[in-house]
Coordinates of C-alpha atoms and ligand atoms in Angstrom, one line a residue:
M16 CA 0.0 0.0 0.2
I17 CA 1.2 3.5 -0.8
K18 CA 1.0 6.1 1.6
A19 CA -0.9 8.9 -0.2
L20 CA 1.2 11.9 -0.4
F21 CA -0.8 13.1 -2.9
E22 CA -0.6 16.8 -4.2
R23 CA -4.1 16.7 -4.5
V24 CA -5.0 16.5 -1.0
L25 CA -2.4 19.0 0.0
T26 CA -3.8 21.5 -2.6
R27 CA -7.5 20.8 -1.8
K28 CA -8.7 24.4 -0.6
S29 CA -10.4 23.9 2.5
G30 CA -12.7 27.2 2.0
V31 CA -13.8 30.1 3.7
R32 CA -16.1 29.8 6.7
R33 CA -19.6 31.3 6.0
E34 CA -22.3 31.3 8.4
A35 CA -25.9 32.1 7.6
S36 CA -29.2 31.7 9.6
G37 CA -31.1 28.5 9.2
A38 CA -34.3 30.3 9.7
K39 CA -33.7 32.5 6.7
L40 CA -32.8 29.6 4.7
G41 CA -36.1 28.0 5.6
I42 CA -35.0 25.1 8.1
R43 CA -35.7 24.9 11.7
P44 CA -34.9 22.4 14.5
E45 CA -38.3 20.9 14.2
H46 CA -37.4 19.8 10.9
M47 CA -34.8 17.7 12.5
S48 CA -34.9 14.6 14.5
K49 CA -35.2 15.8 18.1
N50 CA -32.7 13.3 19.1
A51 CA -30.0 14.9 16.9
V52 CA -30.8 18.2 18.2
Y53 CA -30.4 16.7 21.8
V54 CA -27.3 15.2 21.0
C55 CA -25.9 18.4 19.7
D56 CA -27.2 20.4 22.6
R57 CA -25.6 17.9 25.1
L58 CA -22.2 18.2 23.4
Q59 CA -22.1 21.7 23.1
R60 CA -23.4 21.9 26.8
A61 CA -20.2 19.9 27.6
G62 CA -18.1 22.3 25.9
F63 CA -17.4 21.1 22.5
E64 CA -18.7 22.0 19.2
A65 CA -21.2 20.0 17.5
Y66 CA -23.6 20.3 14.2
I67 CA -26.1 18.1 12.3
V68 CA -24.2 17.6 8.9
G69 CA -24.6 16.1 5.7
G70 CA -27.6 14.4 4.1
A71 CA -30.1 15.8 7.0
V72 CA -29.1 19.2 6.3
R73 CA -29.2 19.0 2.5
D74 CA -32.5 17.4 2.5
A75 CA -34.1 19.9 4.7
L76 CA -32.5 22.7 2.6
L77 CA -33.8 21.2 -0.4
G78 CA -37.4 20.5 1.0
V79 CA -37.1 16.5 1.2
E80 CA -37.9 15.1 4.6
P81 CA -34.3 14.1 6.3
K82 CA -34.4 10.3 7.0
D83 CA -31.2 9.5 8.8
F84 CA -29.2 11.9 11.0
D85 CA -25.5 12.4 11.4
V86 CA -23.7 14.7 14.0
A87 CA -20.0 16.0 13.5
T88 CA -18.1 17.2 16.4
N89 CA -14.9 18.1 17.6
A90 CA -15.2 15.5 20.5
S91 CA -13.4 12.5 20.5
P92 CA -15.3 9.1 20.0
E93 CA -14.4 8.4 23.9
D94 CA -15.8 12.0 24.7
V95 CA -18.8 11.5 23.0
K96 CA -19.5 7.9 24.6
H97 CA -18.9 9.7 28.0
E98 CA -21.8 12.1 27.4
F99 CA -24.5 9.5 26.7
R100 CA -25.9 6.4 28.2
R101 CA -26.6 4.3 25.3
A102 CA -23.4 5.0 22.9
F103 CA -21.3 2.8 21.3
I104 CA -18.0 3.2 19.6
I105 CA -18.1 1.3 16.4
G106 CA -15.7 0.8 13.4
R107 CA -12.1 0.4 13.1
R108 CA -11.2 2.0 10.3
F109 CA -12.6 5.4 11.2
R110 CA -14.1 5.0 14.7
L111 CA -17.4 6.8 15.2
V112 CA -20.1 6.6 17.7
H113 CA -23.5 5.3 17.4
V114 CA -25.8 7.2 20.1
M115 CA -29.1 4.9 20.4
F116 CA -32.6 6.4 21.2
G117 CA -35.2 3.6 21.0
D118 CA -35.1 2.6 17.3
E119 CA -33.3 5.6 16.2
T120 CA -29.6 5.8 16.0
I121 CA -27.6 9.0 15.7
E122 CA -24.2 8.6 14.2
V123 CA -21.8 11.0 15.8
S124 CA -18.3 11.5 14.1
T125 CA -15.1 13.4 15.0
F126 CA -14.1 16.0 12.5
R127 CA -11.7 14.2 10.2
S128 CA -9.3 15.0 7.6
N129 CA -8.1 13.4 4.5
T130 CA -5.0 15.8 4.4
V131 CA -1.8 14.2 5.0
K132 CA -0.5 16.6 7.7
A133 CA 3.2 16.9 8.4
V134 CA 3.2 17.1 12.3
E135 CA 6.1 18.5 14.1
G136 CA 7.8 15.8 16.1
G137 CA 6.0 12.8 14.7
K138 CA 3.0 11.4 13.4
A139 CA -0.4 13.1 12.9
G140 CA -3.4 11.5 14.6
G141 CA -3.6 8.5 11.9
E142 CA -2.8 8.1 8.4
V143 CA -4.2 8.4 4.8
E144 CA -3.5 5.2 2.9
S145 CA -4.6 4.4 -0.8
D146 CA -4.0 1.7 -3.1
A147 CA -2.2 1.7 -6.6
T148 CA -5.5 3.2 -8.3
G149 CA -6.0 6.2 -5.8
R150 CA -8.6 4.6 -3.7
I151 CA -8.5 5.5 -0.2
T152 CA -8.3 2.3 2.0
S153 CA -7.5 4.1 5.3
D154 CA -8.0 7.8 6.5
N155 CA -8.4 8.2 10.3
V156 CA -7.0 11.3 10.8
Y157 CA -8.9 13.8 12.8
G158 CA -9.0 17.4 11.7
T159 CA -10.5 20.6 11.9
Q160 CA -14.2 21.4 10.7
A161 CA -12.9 23.2 7.5
E162 CA -10.9 20.0 6.8
D163 CA -14.1 17.7 7.6
A164 CA -16.0 19.7 5.1
A165 CA -13.4 19.3 2.3
R166 CA -13.2 15.4 2.8
R167 CA -16.9 15.2 2.2
D168 CA -18.3 14.1 -1.2
F169 CA -20.4 16.9 -2.7
T170 CA -20.6 20.7 -1.9
I171 CA -24.2 20.4 -0.8
N172 CA -23.4 17.3 1.5
A173 CA -20.8 19.6 3.4
L174 CA -23.1 22.0 5.2
Y175 CA -23.2 22.0 9.0
Y176 CA -26.3 23.2 11.0
D177 CA -26.1 24.1 14.4
P178 CA -29.9 23.8 15.8
T179 CA -29.0 25.5 19.1
H180 CA -27.7 28.7 17.7
D181 CA -29.8 28.7 14.1
I182 CA -26.6 28.7 12.2
V183 CA -25.7 26.8 9.0
V184 CA -21.8 26.9 8.1
D185 CA -20.5 26.7 4.8
Y186 CA -17.2 26.4 3.6
L187 CA -17.4 25.3 -0.1
D188 CA -20.5 27.4 -1.4
G189 CA -22.6 24.5 -0.8
L190 CA -25.3 27.1 -0.2
K191 CA -25.0 28.5 -3.5
D192 CA -25.5 24.9 -4.9
V193 CA -28.5 24.3 -2.9
E194 CA -30.0 27.4 -4.3
K195 CA -29.2 26.2 -7.9
R196 CA -29.9 22.5 -7.2
T197 CA -26.8 21.5 -8.3
L198 CA -24.8 18.5 -7.3
R199 CA -21.0 19.3 -7.4
V200 CA -17.9 17.2 -6.3
I201 CA -15.8 18.8 -3.8
G202 CA -12.3 19.2 -5.3
K203 CA -11.0 17.4 -8.7
A204 CA -13.7 15.0 -9.5
E205 CA -11.3 12.6 -11.3
T206 CA -9.2 12.3 -7.9
R207 CA -12.2 12.1 -5.7
Y208 CA -13.5 9.1 -7.8
R209 CA -10.5 7.4 -7.9
E210 CA -10.3 7.8 -3.8
D211 CA -13.6 6.2 -3.6
P212 CA -15.6 5.1 -6.7
V213 CA -18.8 5.0 -4.7
R214 CA -19.3 8.5 -5.2
M215 CA -20.0 8.1 -8.7
L216 CA -22.8 6.1 -7.8
R217 CA -23.8 8.5 -5.2
A218 CA -23.7 11.4 -7.6
I219 CA -26.2 9.6 -9.6
R220 CA -28.6 8.3 -7.0
L221 CA -28.6 11.8 -5.0
A222 CA -29.1 13.7 -8.2
V223 CA -32.2 11.7 -9.2
K224 CA -33.3 11.5 -5.4
L225 CA -33.0 15.2 -5.1
G226 CA -34.0 16.4 -8.8
C227 CA -30.6 18.1 -8.8
T228 CA -28.6 18.7 -12.1
I229 CA -25.1 17.3 -11.9
A230 CA -22.4 19.9 -12.5
P231 CA -20.6 19.2 -15.9
T232 CA -17.3 18.8 -14.4
T233 CA -18.6 16.4 -11.8
A234 CA -20.7 14.5 -14.5
K235 CA -18.1 14.4 -17.4
P236 CA -15.4 12.0 -15.8
I237 CA -17.8 9.4 -14.6
N238 CA -18.2 7.6 -18.0
E239 CA -14.2 7.4 -18.3
H240 CA -13.8 6.5 -14.8
A241 CA -16.8 3.8 -14.5
A242 CA -14.5 0.9 -14.3
L243 CA -13.0 1.9 -11.0
I244 CA -16.4 0.5 -9.3
K245 CA -14.9 -2.8 -9.8
N246 CA -12.2 -2.1 -7.1
V247 CA -14.9 -1.5 -4.5
P248 CA -15.4 -4.5 -1.9
P249 CA -18.4 -6.3 -2.8
A250 CA -20.0 -6.1 0.7
R251 CA -20.1 -2.1 0.1
L252 CA -21.0 -2.1 -3.4
F253 CA -24.3 -4.2 -2.3
D254 CA -24.8 -1.6 0.5
E255 CA -24.9 1.1 -2.1
V256 CA -26.8 -0.8 -4.8
Q257 CA -29.4 -1.7 -2.2
K258 CA -29.8 2.1 -1.3
L259 CA -30.3 3.2 -4.7
L260 CA -32.6 0.3 -5.5
L261 CA -34.8 1.2 -2.3
S262 CA -34.3 4.9 -3.0
G263 CA -38.2 5.2 -4.0
H264 CA -36.5 6.3 -7.4
A265 CA -35.1 2.9 -8.6
N266 CA -36.3 3.0 -12.4
A267 CA -34.9 6.7 -12.9
T268 CA -31.8 5.9 -11.1
L269 CA -31.1 2.9 -13.2
A270 CA -31.8 4.8 -16.4
A271 CA -29.3 7.6 -15.4
L272 CA -26.7 5.0 -14.3
R273 CA -26.9 3.5 -17.8
K274 CA -26.7 6.7 -19.2
H275 CA -23.7 7.7 -17.3
G276 CA -22.0 4.3 -18.5
L277 CA -22.1 3.0 -14.6
A278 CA -24.5 -0.1 -15.0
E279 CA -22.0 -2.1 -16.9
G280 CA -19.6 -3.9 -14.5
L281 CA -21.7 -2.6 -11.6
L282 CA -24.8 -4.8 -12.2
P283 CA -23.4 -6.9 -15.2
L284 CA -26.5 -8.9 -15.0
L285 CA -28.7 -5.9 -15.5
D286 CA -27.1 -5.7 -18.9
L287 CA -27.8 -9.0 -19.8
I288 CA -31.4 -8.7 -18.5
Y289 CA -32.1 -6.0 -20.6
Q290 CA -31.0 -7.7 -23.5
Q291 CA -33.3 -10.5 -23.0
P292 CA -36.9 -10.1 -24.6
G293 CA -39.3 -9.7 -21.7
G294 CA -36.6 -9.2 -19.3
Q295 CA -36.7 -5.1 -19.3
K296 CA -40.3 -5.1 -19.0
F297 CA -40.0 -7.6 -16.2
I298 CA -37.4 -5.5 -14.2
E299 CA -39.4 -2.0 -14.9
L300 CA -42.4 -3.4 -13.5
A301 CA -40.5 -4.9 -10.3
L302 CA -38.6 -1.6 -9.9
D303 CA -42.0 0.4 -10.4
N304 CA -43.6 -1.7 -7.8
T305 CA -40.7 -1.4 -5.4
D306 CA -40.9 2.4 -6.1
R307 CA -44.3 2.8 -5.3
R308 CA -44.2 0.8 -2.1
V309 CA -41.1 3.1 -0.8
R310 CA -43.0 6.3 -1.6
E311 CA -46.2 5.1 0.2
N312 CA -43.7 4.1 3.0
K313 CA -44.5 0.5 3.0
P314 CA -42.0 -2.2 3.4
V315 CA -40.0 -3.6 0.9
S316 CA -37.9 -6.6 0.7
P317 CA -34.6 -6.6 -0.7
A318 CA -34.7 -10.3 -1.3
F319 CA -37.6 -10.0 -3.5
L320 CA -36.0 -7.3 -5.4
F321 CA -32.9 -9.3 -6.0
A322 CA -35.1 -12.2 -6.9
S323 CA -36.6 -9.9 -9.6
L324 CA -33.3 -8.5 -10.9
L325 CA -31.7 -12.0 -11.3
W326 CA -34.7 -14.1 -12.4
H327 CA -34.2 -13.7 -16.2
E328 CA -30.6 -15.0 -16.0
V329 CA -31.8 -18.0 -13.7
V330 CA -34.5 -18.7 -16.5
K331 CA -32.1 -18.7 -19.3
R332 CA -29.7 -20.9 -17.4
W333 CA -32.4 -22.9 -16.3
A334 CA -33.8 -23.7 -20.0
E335 CA -29.9 -24.5 -21.1
I336 CA -29.4 -27.0 -18.2
E337 CA -32.7 -28.6 -19.0
A338 CA -32.0 -28.6 -22.8
A339 CA -28.6 -30.7 -21.7
G340 CA -30.8 -33.4 -20.3
E341 CA -31.1 -32.6 -16.7
N342 CA -34.4 -32.8 -14.8
R343 CA -36.6 -29.8 -14.4
I344 CA -36.3 -29.1 -10.8
P345 CA -32.5 -30.0 -10.4
A346 CA -31.9 -27.8 -13.2
L347 CA -33.3 -24.9 -11.6
M348 CA -31.6 -25.4 -8.3
Q349 CA -28.3 -25.4 -10.4
A350 CA -29.3 -22.5 -12.3
M351 CA -29.9 -20.7 -9.3
E352 CA -26.7 -21.4 -7.7
E353 CA -24.6 -20.5 -10.7
V354 CA -26.4 -17.2 -10.8
I355 CA -26.1 -16.2 -7.2
D356 CA -22.3 -17.3 -7.6
G357 CA -21.9 -15.4 -10.5
Q358 CA -23.1 -12.2 -8.8
R359 CA -20.9 -12.9 -5.8
E360 CA -17.7 -11.2 -7.2
T361 CA -19.3 -7.9 -8.0
I362 CA -22.2 -7.7 -5.6
T363 CA -22.3 -9.9 -2.6
L364 CA -25.9 -10.7 -2.0
P365 CA -25.9 -11.3 1.8
Q366 CA -26.9 -14.8 3.0
R367 CA -29.9 -13.7 4.6
F368 CA -31.2 -12.4 1.3
A369 CA -30.1 -15.0 -0.8
G370 CA -32.0 -17.9 1.3
V371 CA -35.3 -16.2 0.6
T372 CA -34.4 -15.1 -2.9
R373 CA -33.9 -18.9 -3.5
E374 CA -37.1 -19.9 -1.9
I375 CA -39.2 -17.3 -4.0
W376 CA -37.7 -18.7 -7.1
M377 CA -37.8 -22.7 -6.1
M378 CA -41.8 -22.1 -5.6
Q379 CA -42.4 -20.8 -9.2
P380 CA -42.6 -24.1 -10.7
R381 CA -44.7 -25.4 -8.1
F382 CA -47.5 -22.9 -9.0
E383 CA -48.2 -24.6 -12.0
Q384 CA -49.3 -27.7 -9.9
R385 CA -52.8 -26.9 -9.3
T386 CA -54.4 -30.2 -9.3
S387 CA -52.9 -31.7 -6.2
K388 CA -52.8 -31.3 -2.3
A389 CA -49.7 -29.6 -3.1
A390 CA -51.4 -26.3 -3.7
L391 CA -53.2 -26.3 -0.3
R392 CA -49.8 -26.9 1.3
M393 CA -48.0 -24.4 -0.5
V394 CA -50.4 -21.4 0.8
E395 CA -49.0 -22.5 4.3
Q396 CA -45.4 -21.7 3.6
A397 CA -43.7 -18.8 5.0
R398 CA -42.6 -17.4 1.6
F399 CA -46.0 -18.3 -0.2
R400 CA -46.6 -14.3 -0.4
A401 CA -43.7 -13.3 -1.8
A402 CA -43.4 -16.3 -4.2
Y403 CA -47.2 -15.3 -5.2
D404 CA -46.4 -11.7 -5.7
F405 CA -43.4 -12.8 -7.9
L406 CA -45.8 -15.0 -10.0
L407 CA -48.0 -12.0 -10.5
L408 CA -45.0 -9.8 -11.8
R409 CA -44.4 -12.7 -14.3
A410 CA -47.9 -12.5 -15.5
A411 CA -47.8 -8.9 -15.8
A412 CA -44.6 -8.9 -17.8
G413 CA -46.4 -11.6 -20.1
E414 CA -43.8 -14.3 -19.0
I415 CA -46.7 -16.7 -18.0
E416 CA -50.5 -16.7 -18.6
Q417 CA -52.5 -14.5 -16.8
E418 CA -54.9 -17.3 -16.2
L419 CA -52.5 -19.1 -13.8
A420 CA -51.9 -15.9 -11.8
D421 CA -55.7 -15.4 -11.5
W422 CA -56.3 -18.8 -10.6
W423 CA -54.0 -18.4 -7.6
T424 CA -55.4 -14.8 -6.6
N425 CA -58.8 -16.6 -6.5
F426 CA -57.4 -19.5 -4.7
I427 CA -56.1 -17.7 -2.1
E428 CA -58.9 -15.3 -1.7
S429 CA -61.4 -18.2 -1.4
D430 CA -62.5 -19.7 1.9
P431 CA -60.0 -22.4 3.0
N432 CA -63.0 -25.0 2.6
I433 CA -63.6 -24.1 -0.8
R434 CA -60.3 -24.5 -2.1
Q435 CA -60.3 -27.9 -2.2
E436 CA -63.4 -27.7 -4.5
L437 CA -61.0 -25.5 -6.7
I438 CA -58.6 -28.0 -7.0
N439 CA -61.1 -30.6 -7.8
Q440 CA -62.7 -28.6 -10.7
R441 CA -59.2 -28.1 -12.2
Q442 CA -58.8 -31.9 -12.1
R443 CA -62.2 -32.1 -13.7
A444 CA -61.2 -29.6 -16.3
Q445 CA -58.0 -31.0 -17.1
A446 CA -59.8 -34.3 -17.5
R447 CA -61.7 -32.8 -19.9
H448 CA -59.2 -30.9 -22.3
A449 CA -56.7 -33.6 -21.8
S450 CA -55.6 -33.1 -25.4
P451 CA -52.1 -31.4 -26.0
G452 CA -52.2 -28.0 -26.8
A453 CA -55.5 -27.4 -24.8
G454 CA -53.4 -25.3 -22.6
A455 CA -54.6 -26.8 -19.4
T456 CA -52.0 -29.0 -18.9
D457 CA -50.6 -28.7 -15.4
G458 CA -47.9 -30.5 -13.5
P459 CA -44.2 -30.9 -13.5
G460 CA -42.5 -31.4 -16.8
R461 CA -44.4 -28.5 -18.6
R462 CA -43.6 -24.9 -18.8
R463 CA -46.4 -23.0 -20.0
R464 CA -45.3 -19.9 -21.9
S465 CA -47.5 -17.1 -23.1
R466 CA -46.6 -15.2 -26.4
G467 CA -49.4 -12.8 -25.6
G468 CA -49.4 -9.4 -23.8
R469 CA -50.4 -9.0 -20.6
G470 CA -54.0 -9.7 -19.3
R471 CA -55.8 -7.7 -16.7
T472 CA -54.6 -8.3 -13.2
S473 CA -56.3 -8.2 -10.1
R474 CA -53.3 -6.5 -8.8
E475 CA -51.7 -4.8 -11.6
G476 CA -48.0 -5.4 -11.7
G477 CA -48.0 -7.6 -8.7
D478 CA -47.8 -6.2 -5.3
G479 CA -44.0 -7.5 -5.2
N480 CA -43.3 -6.7 -1.5
S481 CA -46.5 -6.8 0.2
G482 CA -47.5 -9.1 2.9
E483 CA -46.2 -9.4 6.6
S484 CA -45.0 -13.1 5.4
H485 CA -42.1 -11.7 3.5
D486 CA -41.1 -8.3 4.8
T487 CA -37.4 -9.4 5.0
S488 CA -36.5 -5.9 5.3
A489 CA -36.7 -6.3 9.1
S490 CA -34.2 -9.4 9.0
G491 CA -31.7 -7.1 7.1
Ligands
ATP3 P1 -28.8 9.6 2.0 O1 -29.8 10.3 1.7 O2 -28.7 8.4 1.1 O3 -28.6 9.1 3.3 P2 -26.5 10.9 2.6 O4 -25.5 12.0 1.9 O5 -26.9 11.3 3.8 O6 -27.5 10.6 1.6 P3 -24.9 8.9 4.1 O7 -24.3 7.9 3.7 O8 -26.0 9.3 5.2 O9 -25.3 9.7 2.5 O10 -23.7 9.7 4.4 C1 -23.8 11.2 5.1 C2 -22.9 12.2 4.9 O11 -21.4 11.6 5.0 C3 -22.7 12.7 3.6 O12 -23.6 13.7 3.3 C4 -21.3 13.1 3.2 O13 -21.3 14.5 3.7 C5 -20.6 12.0 3.6 N1 -20.2 11.1 2.9 C6 -21.0 9.9 2.6 N2 -20.4 9.1 1.7 C7 -19.2 9.6 1.3 C8 -18.2 9.4 0.6 N3 -18.3 8.2 -0.1 N4 -17.4 10.2 0.2 C9 -17.1 11.4 0.9 N5 -18.0 11.7 1.8 C10 -19.3 11.0 2.3
MG4 MG1 -27.6 9.9 5.2

């Protein structure tokens, strides 16, 4: 690892401190979490500086409701911990403090710098290290507030709000960019993307979420540096991808990523999916559905979402393996494992999601068996709801016949006593239309494919994430 003695860091301007009145800018302590306000107040009473910083200040200034709250302070993590009853120091690379209040956590970080400082008589409080591509792998140097501002990603993310004294602190003309609704990288974009390629994804995600334009100097280098995403550890990438997929603007964000050349190499499967007939429609329906749920504040399931994103790749492999002579269900299992393994190198789907994702896929062929007791048992399964929603999505995308989805809708909406009768009816109908091509062939060994468009759904698009039974967001 190379010590980063980059001139870029040394020459990055920290900017001049400017203060503005929060009230005049339209933000008030009531817009913030009262716990975040309390944390600032408490630290200030103990003699430290403390500000709400980053996304929450930016969102409030732009009229978006802030969701998570970060506090920046000149107190050390130990000092912060000392002030609160339920506070935990976390992180090895940069240590920060989680202050817990019921189900809200306020993240408190000490002002940091990624400037390499020559400190008289020895080392600085830490080191900034980077790898051969310029990616910062370690930066735990404490710094001043001005330095803390300069190491952040975008000017609008580097604003500090002191709720006690109603002051907004701006070092890098972030307020001007708020006014213009412009997303602008702090410093030289190329360098900042090399330091941390995730910033390219953040630029696009935040611009879409906030309805901001990306400054040309911030946008232009993205295409050229897209490949750097490959250096990002998969777990971090997964977090970021999950954030963007669950932002409530997934479809628009993915479109913007593709426009900037970021979809490739990031979600390689996404490109494959888009190239497959039917695949794009399927993903768009899944994402629309997720976007709608997020905006309606309903729970969404990452496992369901990843089942959707990877499904067409599974279908393709499944068909290939089956064509090579494998039986239907083992072929599906093999296809699933190959696809999950294949994305492990780029985006690690955590095991807790992968399990549910597999269950959703595995239940799909079983929906075709409507003539046996299996149908009755299936409804009882924990993942039934998720798998059924997935089935609706496939029908809406024209991948299976709408009639199959409607049958299941009717089945589960029926009284449990009537369900057996529906199965009997199905058996009788099948006996009557036993001739091939009559379209009523159930059971294993047959895959029913519809060429036609989508029919009418009782729940258009499939309610991909509905139901308590698969609210895996809670388990994540
Ligand atoms: P979101 O709305 O997704 O929460 P956010 O900007 O608040 O957006 P967080 O991950 O919560 O994102 O980060 C909080 C703050 O930390 C940011 O506003 C920014 O100041 C800083 N930050 C986050 N990620 C980076 C990064 N990759 N490089 C530099 N600064 C970052
Ligand atoms: Mg945030």
